[in-house]
CSV table of C-alpha atoms (C1' of nucleotides) in Angstrom, one decimal:
chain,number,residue,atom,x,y,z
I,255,UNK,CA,-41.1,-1.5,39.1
I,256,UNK,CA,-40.2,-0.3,35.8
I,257,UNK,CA,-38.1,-2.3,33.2
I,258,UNK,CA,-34.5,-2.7,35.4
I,259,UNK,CA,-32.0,0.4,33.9
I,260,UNK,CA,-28.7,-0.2,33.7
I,261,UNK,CA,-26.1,2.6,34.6
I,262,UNK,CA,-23.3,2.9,32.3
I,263,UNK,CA,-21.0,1.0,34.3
I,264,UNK,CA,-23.2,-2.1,33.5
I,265,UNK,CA,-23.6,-1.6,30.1
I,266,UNK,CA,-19.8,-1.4,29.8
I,267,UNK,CA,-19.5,-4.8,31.2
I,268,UNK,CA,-22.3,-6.1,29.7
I,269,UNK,CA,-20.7,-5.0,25.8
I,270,UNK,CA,-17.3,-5.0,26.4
I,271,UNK,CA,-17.0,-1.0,25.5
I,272,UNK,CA,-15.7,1.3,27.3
I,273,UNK,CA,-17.8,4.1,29.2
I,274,UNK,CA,-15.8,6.7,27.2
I,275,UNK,CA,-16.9,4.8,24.4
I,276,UNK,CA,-20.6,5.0,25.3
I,277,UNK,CA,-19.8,8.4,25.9
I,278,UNK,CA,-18.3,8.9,22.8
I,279,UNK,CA,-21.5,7.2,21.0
I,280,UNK,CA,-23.8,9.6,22.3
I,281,UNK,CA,-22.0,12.5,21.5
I,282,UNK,CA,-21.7,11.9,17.7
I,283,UNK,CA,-25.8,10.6,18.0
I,284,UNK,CA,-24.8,7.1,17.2
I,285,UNK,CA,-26.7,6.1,20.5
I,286,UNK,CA,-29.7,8.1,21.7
I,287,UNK,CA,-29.6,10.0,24.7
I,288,UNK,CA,-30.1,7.7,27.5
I,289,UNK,CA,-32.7,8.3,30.4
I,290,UNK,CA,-31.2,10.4,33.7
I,291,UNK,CA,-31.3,10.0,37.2
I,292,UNK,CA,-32.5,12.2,39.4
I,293,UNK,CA,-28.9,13.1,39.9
I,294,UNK,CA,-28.1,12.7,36.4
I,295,UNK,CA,-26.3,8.8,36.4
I,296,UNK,CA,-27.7,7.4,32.9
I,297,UNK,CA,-29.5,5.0,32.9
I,298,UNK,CA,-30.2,3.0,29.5
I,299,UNK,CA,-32.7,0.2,28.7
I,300,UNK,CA,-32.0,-3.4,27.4
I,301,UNK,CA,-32.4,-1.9,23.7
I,302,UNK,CA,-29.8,-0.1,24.3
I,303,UNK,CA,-27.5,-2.8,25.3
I,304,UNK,CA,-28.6,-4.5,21.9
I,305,UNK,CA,-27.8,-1.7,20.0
I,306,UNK,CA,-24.5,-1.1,21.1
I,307,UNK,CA,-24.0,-5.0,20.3
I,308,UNK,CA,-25.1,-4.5,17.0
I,309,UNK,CA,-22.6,-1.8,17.0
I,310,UNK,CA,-19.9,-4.1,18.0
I,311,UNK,CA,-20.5,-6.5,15.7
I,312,UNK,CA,-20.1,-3.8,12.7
I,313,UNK,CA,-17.0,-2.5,13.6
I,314,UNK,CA,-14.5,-4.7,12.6
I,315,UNK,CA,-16.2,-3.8,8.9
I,316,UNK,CA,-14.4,-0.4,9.0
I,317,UNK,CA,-17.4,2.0,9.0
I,318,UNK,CA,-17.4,5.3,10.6
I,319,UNK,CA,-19.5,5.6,13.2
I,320,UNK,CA,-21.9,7.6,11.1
I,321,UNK,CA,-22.5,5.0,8.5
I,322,UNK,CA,-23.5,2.9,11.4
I,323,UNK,CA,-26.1,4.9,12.7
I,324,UNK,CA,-27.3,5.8,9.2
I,325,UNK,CA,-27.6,1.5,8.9
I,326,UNK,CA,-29.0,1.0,12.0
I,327,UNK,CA,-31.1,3.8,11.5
I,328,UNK,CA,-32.5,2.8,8.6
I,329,UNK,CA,-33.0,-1.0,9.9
I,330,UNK,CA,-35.0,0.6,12.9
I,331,UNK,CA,-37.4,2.5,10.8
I,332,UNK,CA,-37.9,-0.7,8.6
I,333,UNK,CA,-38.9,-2.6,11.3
I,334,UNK,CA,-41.3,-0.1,12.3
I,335,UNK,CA,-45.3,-1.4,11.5
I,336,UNK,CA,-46.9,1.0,10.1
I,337,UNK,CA,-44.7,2.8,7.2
I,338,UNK,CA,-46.1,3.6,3.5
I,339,UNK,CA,-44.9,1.6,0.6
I,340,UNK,CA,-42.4,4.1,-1.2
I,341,UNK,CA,-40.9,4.6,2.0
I,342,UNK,CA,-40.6,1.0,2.9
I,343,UNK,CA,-39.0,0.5,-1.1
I,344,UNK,CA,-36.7,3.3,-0.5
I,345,UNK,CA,-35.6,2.0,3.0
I,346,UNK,CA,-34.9,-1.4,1.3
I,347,UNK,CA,-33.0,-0.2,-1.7
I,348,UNK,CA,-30.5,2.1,1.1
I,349,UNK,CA,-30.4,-1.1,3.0
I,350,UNK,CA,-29.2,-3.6,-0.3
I,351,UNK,CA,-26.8,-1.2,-0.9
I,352,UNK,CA,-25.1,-1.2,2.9
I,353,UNK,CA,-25.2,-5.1,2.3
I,354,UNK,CA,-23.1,-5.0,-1.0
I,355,UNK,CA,-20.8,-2.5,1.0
I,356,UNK,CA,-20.9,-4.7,4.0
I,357,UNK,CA,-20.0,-7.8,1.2
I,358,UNK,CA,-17.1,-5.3,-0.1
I,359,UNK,CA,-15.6,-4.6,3.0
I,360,UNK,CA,-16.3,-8.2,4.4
I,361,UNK,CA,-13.5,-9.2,1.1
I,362,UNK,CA,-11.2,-6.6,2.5
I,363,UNK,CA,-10.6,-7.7,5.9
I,364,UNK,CA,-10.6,-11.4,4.7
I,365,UNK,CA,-7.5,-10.0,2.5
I,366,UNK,CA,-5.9,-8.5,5.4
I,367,UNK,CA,-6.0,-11.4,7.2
I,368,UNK,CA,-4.3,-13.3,4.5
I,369,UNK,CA,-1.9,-10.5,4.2
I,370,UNK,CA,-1.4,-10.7,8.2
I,371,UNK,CA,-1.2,-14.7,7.9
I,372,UNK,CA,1.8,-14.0,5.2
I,373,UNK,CA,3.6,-11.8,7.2
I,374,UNK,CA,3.3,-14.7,10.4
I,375,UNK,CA,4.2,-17.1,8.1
I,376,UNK,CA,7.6,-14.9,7.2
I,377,UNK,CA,8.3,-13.7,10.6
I,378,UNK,CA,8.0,-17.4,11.9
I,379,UNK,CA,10.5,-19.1,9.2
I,380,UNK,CA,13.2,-16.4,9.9
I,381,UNK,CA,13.0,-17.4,13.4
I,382,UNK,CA,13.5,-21.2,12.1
G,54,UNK,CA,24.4,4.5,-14.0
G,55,UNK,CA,23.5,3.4,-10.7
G,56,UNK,CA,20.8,1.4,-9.6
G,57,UNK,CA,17.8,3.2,-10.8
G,58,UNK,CA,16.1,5.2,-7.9
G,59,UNK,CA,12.4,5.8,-8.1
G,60,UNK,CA,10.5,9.3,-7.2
G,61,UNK,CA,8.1,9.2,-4.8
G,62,UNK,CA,5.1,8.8,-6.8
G,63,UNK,CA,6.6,5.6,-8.2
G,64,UNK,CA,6.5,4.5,-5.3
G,65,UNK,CA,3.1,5.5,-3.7
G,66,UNK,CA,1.9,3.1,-7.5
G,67,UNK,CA,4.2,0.5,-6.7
G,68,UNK,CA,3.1,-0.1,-2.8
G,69,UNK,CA,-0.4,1.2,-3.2
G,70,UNK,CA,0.7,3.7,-0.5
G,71,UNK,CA,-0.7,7.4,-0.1
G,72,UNK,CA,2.3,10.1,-0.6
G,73,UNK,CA,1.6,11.4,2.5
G,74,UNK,CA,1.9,8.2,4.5
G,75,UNK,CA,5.5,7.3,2.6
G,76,UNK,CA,6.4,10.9,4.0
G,77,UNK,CA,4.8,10.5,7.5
G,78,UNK,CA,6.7,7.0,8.1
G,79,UNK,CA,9.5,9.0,7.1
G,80,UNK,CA,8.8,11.6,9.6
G,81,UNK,CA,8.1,9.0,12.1
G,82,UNK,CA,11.3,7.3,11.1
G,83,UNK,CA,10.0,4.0,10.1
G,84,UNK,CA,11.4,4.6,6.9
G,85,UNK,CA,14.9,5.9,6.7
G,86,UNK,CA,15.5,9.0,5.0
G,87,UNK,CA,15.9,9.0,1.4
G,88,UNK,CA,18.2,10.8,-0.8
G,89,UNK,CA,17.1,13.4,-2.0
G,90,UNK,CA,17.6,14.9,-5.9
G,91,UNK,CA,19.4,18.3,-6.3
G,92,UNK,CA,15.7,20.0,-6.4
G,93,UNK,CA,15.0,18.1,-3.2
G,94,UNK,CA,13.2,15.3,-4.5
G,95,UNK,CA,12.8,12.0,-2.5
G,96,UNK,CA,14.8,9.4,-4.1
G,97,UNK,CA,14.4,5.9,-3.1
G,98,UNK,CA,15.5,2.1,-3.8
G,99,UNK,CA,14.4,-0.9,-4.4
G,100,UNK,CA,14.9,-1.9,-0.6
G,101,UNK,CA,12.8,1.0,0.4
G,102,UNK,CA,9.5,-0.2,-1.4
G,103,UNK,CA,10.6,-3.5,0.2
G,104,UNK,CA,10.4,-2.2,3.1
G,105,UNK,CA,7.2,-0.3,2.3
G,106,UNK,CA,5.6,-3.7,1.3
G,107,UNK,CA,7.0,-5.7,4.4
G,108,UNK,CA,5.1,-2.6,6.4
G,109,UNK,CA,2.0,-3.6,4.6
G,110,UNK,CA,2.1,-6.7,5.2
G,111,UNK,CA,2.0,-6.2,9.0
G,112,UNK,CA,-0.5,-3.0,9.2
G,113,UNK,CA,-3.8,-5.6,9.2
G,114,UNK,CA,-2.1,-6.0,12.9
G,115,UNK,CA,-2.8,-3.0,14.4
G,116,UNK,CA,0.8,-2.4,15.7
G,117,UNK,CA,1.7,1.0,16.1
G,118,UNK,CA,4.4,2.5,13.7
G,119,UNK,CA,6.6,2.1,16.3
G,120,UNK,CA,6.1,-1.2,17.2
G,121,UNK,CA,6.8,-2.0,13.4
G,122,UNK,CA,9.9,-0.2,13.3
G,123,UNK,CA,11.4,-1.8,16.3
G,124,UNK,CA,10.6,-5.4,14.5
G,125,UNK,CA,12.2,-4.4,11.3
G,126,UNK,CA,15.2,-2.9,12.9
G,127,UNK,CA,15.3,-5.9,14.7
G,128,UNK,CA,14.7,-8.2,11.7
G,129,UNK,CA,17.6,-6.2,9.7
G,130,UNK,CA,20.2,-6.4,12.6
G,131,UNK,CA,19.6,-10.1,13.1
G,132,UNK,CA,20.0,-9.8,9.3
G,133,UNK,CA,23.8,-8.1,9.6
G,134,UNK,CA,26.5,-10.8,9.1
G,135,UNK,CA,29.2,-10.0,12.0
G,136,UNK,CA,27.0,-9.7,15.3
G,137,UNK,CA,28.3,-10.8,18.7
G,138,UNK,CA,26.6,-14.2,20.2
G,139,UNK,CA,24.8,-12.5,22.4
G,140,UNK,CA,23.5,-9.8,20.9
G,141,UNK,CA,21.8,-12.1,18.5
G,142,UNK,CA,20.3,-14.0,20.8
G,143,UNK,CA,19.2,-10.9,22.5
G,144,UNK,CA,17.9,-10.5,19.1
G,145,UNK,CA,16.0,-13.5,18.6
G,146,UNK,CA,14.2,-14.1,21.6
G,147,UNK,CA,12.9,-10.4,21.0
G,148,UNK,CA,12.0,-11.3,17.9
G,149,UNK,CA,10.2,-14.2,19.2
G,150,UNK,CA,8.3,-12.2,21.6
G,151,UNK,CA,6.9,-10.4,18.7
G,152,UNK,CA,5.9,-13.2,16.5
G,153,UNK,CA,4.0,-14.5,19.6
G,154,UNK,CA,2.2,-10.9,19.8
G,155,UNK,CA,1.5,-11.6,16.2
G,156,UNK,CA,0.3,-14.5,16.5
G,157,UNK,CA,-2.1,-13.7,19.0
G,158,UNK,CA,-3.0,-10.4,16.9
G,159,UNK,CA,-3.9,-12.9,14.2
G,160,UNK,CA,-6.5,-14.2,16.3
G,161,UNK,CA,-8.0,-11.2,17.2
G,162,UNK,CA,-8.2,-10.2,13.5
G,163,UNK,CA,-10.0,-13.6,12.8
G,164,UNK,CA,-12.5,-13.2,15.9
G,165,UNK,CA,-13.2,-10.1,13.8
G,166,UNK,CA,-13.8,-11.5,10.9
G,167,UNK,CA,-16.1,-13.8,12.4
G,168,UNK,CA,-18.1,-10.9,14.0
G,169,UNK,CA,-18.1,-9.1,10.5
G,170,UNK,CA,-19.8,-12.3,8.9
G,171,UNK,CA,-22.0,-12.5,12.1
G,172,UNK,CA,-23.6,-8.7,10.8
G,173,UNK,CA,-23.3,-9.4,7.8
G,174,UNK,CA,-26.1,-12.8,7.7
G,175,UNK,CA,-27.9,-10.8,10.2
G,176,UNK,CA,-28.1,-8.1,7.4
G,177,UNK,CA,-28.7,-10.3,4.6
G,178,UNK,CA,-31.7,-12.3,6.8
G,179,UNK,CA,-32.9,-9.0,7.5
G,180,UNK,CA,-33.1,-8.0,3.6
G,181,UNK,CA,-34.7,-11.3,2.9
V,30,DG,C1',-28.5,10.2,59.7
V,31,DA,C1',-23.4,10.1,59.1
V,32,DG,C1',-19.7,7.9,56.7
V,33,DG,C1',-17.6,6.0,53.2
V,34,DA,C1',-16.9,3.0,49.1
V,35,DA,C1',-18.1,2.7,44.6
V,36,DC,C1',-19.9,4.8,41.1
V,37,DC,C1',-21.0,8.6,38.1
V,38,DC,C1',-20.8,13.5,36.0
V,39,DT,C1',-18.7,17.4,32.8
V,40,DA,C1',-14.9,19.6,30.7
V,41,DC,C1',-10.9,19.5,28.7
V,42,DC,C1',-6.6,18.1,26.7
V,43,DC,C1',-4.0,14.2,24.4
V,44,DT,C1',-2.9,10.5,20.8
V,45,DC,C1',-2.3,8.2,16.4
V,46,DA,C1',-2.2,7.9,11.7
V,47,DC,C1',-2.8,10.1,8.5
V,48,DG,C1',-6.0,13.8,5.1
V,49,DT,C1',-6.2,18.3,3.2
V,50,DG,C1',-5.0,22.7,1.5
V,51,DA,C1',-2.1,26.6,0.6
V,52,DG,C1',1.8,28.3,-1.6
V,53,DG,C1',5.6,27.4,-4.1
V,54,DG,C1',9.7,24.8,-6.4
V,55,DT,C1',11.5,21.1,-9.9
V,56,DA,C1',12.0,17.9,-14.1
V,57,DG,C1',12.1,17.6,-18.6
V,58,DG,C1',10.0,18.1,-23.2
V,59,DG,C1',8.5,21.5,-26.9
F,103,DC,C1',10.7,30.5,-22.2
F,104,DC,C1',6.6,27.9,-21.2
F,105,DC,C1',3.9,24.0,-20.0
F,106,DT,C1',2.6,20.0,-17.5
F,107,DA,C1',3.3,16.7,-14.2
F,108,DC,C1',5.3,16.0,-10.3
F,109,DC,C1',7.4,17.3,-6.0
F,110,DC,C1',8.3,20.2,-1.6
F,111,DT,C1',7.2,22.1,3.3
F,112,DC,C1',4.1,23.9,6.7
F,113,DA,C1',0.2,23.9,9.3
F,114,DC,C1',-4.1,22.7,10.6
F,115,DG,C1',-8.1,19.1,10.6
F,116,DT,C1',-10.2,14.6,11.6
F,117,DG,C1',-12.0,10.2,13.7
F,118,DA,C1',-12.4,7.5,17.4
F,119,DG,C1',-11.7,7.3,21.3
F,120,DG,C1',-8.0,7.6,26.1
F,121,DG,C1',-6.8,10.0,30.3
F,122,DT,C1',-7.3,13.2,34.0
F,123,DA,C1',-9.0,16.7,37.1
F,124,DG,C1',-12.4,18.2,40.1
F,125,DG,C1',-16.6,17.3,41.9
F,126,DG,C1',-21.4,15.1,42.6
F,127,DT,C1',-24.5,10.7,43.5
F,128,DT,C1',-26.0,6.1,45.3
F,129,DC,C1',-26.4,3.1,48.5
F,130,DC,C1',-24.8,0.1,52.1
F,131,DT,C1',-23.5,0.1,56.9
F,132,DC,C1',-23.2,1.7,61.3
DNA sequence: GAGGAACCCTACCCTCACGTGAGGGTAGGG
DNA sequence: CCCTACCCTCACGTGAGGGTAGGGTTCCTC
């Protein structure tokens, strides 16, 4: 037997995301095109799964979903073995700099909470 | 003179707010209309930015516009001096709804954060 | 092997909160 | 009168999906 696929179905419940979502991911290249079928279900591997976790986990930073897959791109060619030294420097450098945006946009959303936690806080005494 | 009205671009400094999403609240009616100069311009007040900032405040919650106008028209009637007894408990307990919705919006927004700090180790582990 | 439930497919239109651009008018100083 | 900075409306575009129609596929059960 080969490595267990999952039909989308599964890898809906096993991320949380909607199939549209997945859908959606595919369609702007953000996930690669899955495996088929015979009669054209898809059918995706545990990678996938991981990836779309990964997704998941960047979303809340406010990316579009084309800085993600530039990112994750980028990480995946990285962790590749074989890979010349410029290009490994280059890949880095690309990376650092997602991870100062990452750090900027990590600032913003703790202000928004704040922001959010004021508003609660206002909302809640004019209740009394 | 009368209480000195501000042009829209004051505005848009003071609330850190795009034009064009002053005017689509406006078309959307969570802001009421302004008066308007005899060129046309948009002329607003004080209370308008307040509004604008109160608006602000509450954005990081992903309501929808019309969810935000509903609480600040409730917020203002409860606000009104001569309201029946039961309309302002009416009133209330809708308002209370919302800051429980808010509340639990807040949470969300947090398990967010903690999913954006999550990627964002991962990242800087990565980078080493 | 026939049925049927549960699942999946594509194609398309819809939503929300604005962004963007064209084309033109207004405010107020020189 | 002219200039610059600012404003106006109108209309279409965008990003990230949601929803629905109409139909095919898998697979279990009889």
């Amino acid at each position: 037997m080969s490595t267990d696929l999952l039909q989308i179905g599964d890898v809906a419940d096993r991320t949380g995301l909607s199939l549209r979502t997945i859908r959606h991911y595919e369609e702007v290249e953000l996930l690669p095109e899955p495996q088929r079928s015979p009669g054209g279900f898809r059918l995706y591997s545990e990678q996938a799964v991981e990836r779309l976790l990964l997704i998941k986990r960047m979303k809340p930073l406010d990316f579009t979903l084309e800085q993600m897959r530039d990112l994750i791109d980028i990480r995946d060619e990285l962790a590749r073995p074989r890979l010349g030294r410029a290009r490994r420097s280059e890949l880095t450098e690309r990376l650092r700099a997602y991870h100062a945006l990452v750090e900027h946009q990590l600032g913003r959303l703790r202000e928004r909470v704040e922001s959010a936690e004021a508003f609660a806080r206002q909302l809640g005494d004019e209740i009394d």
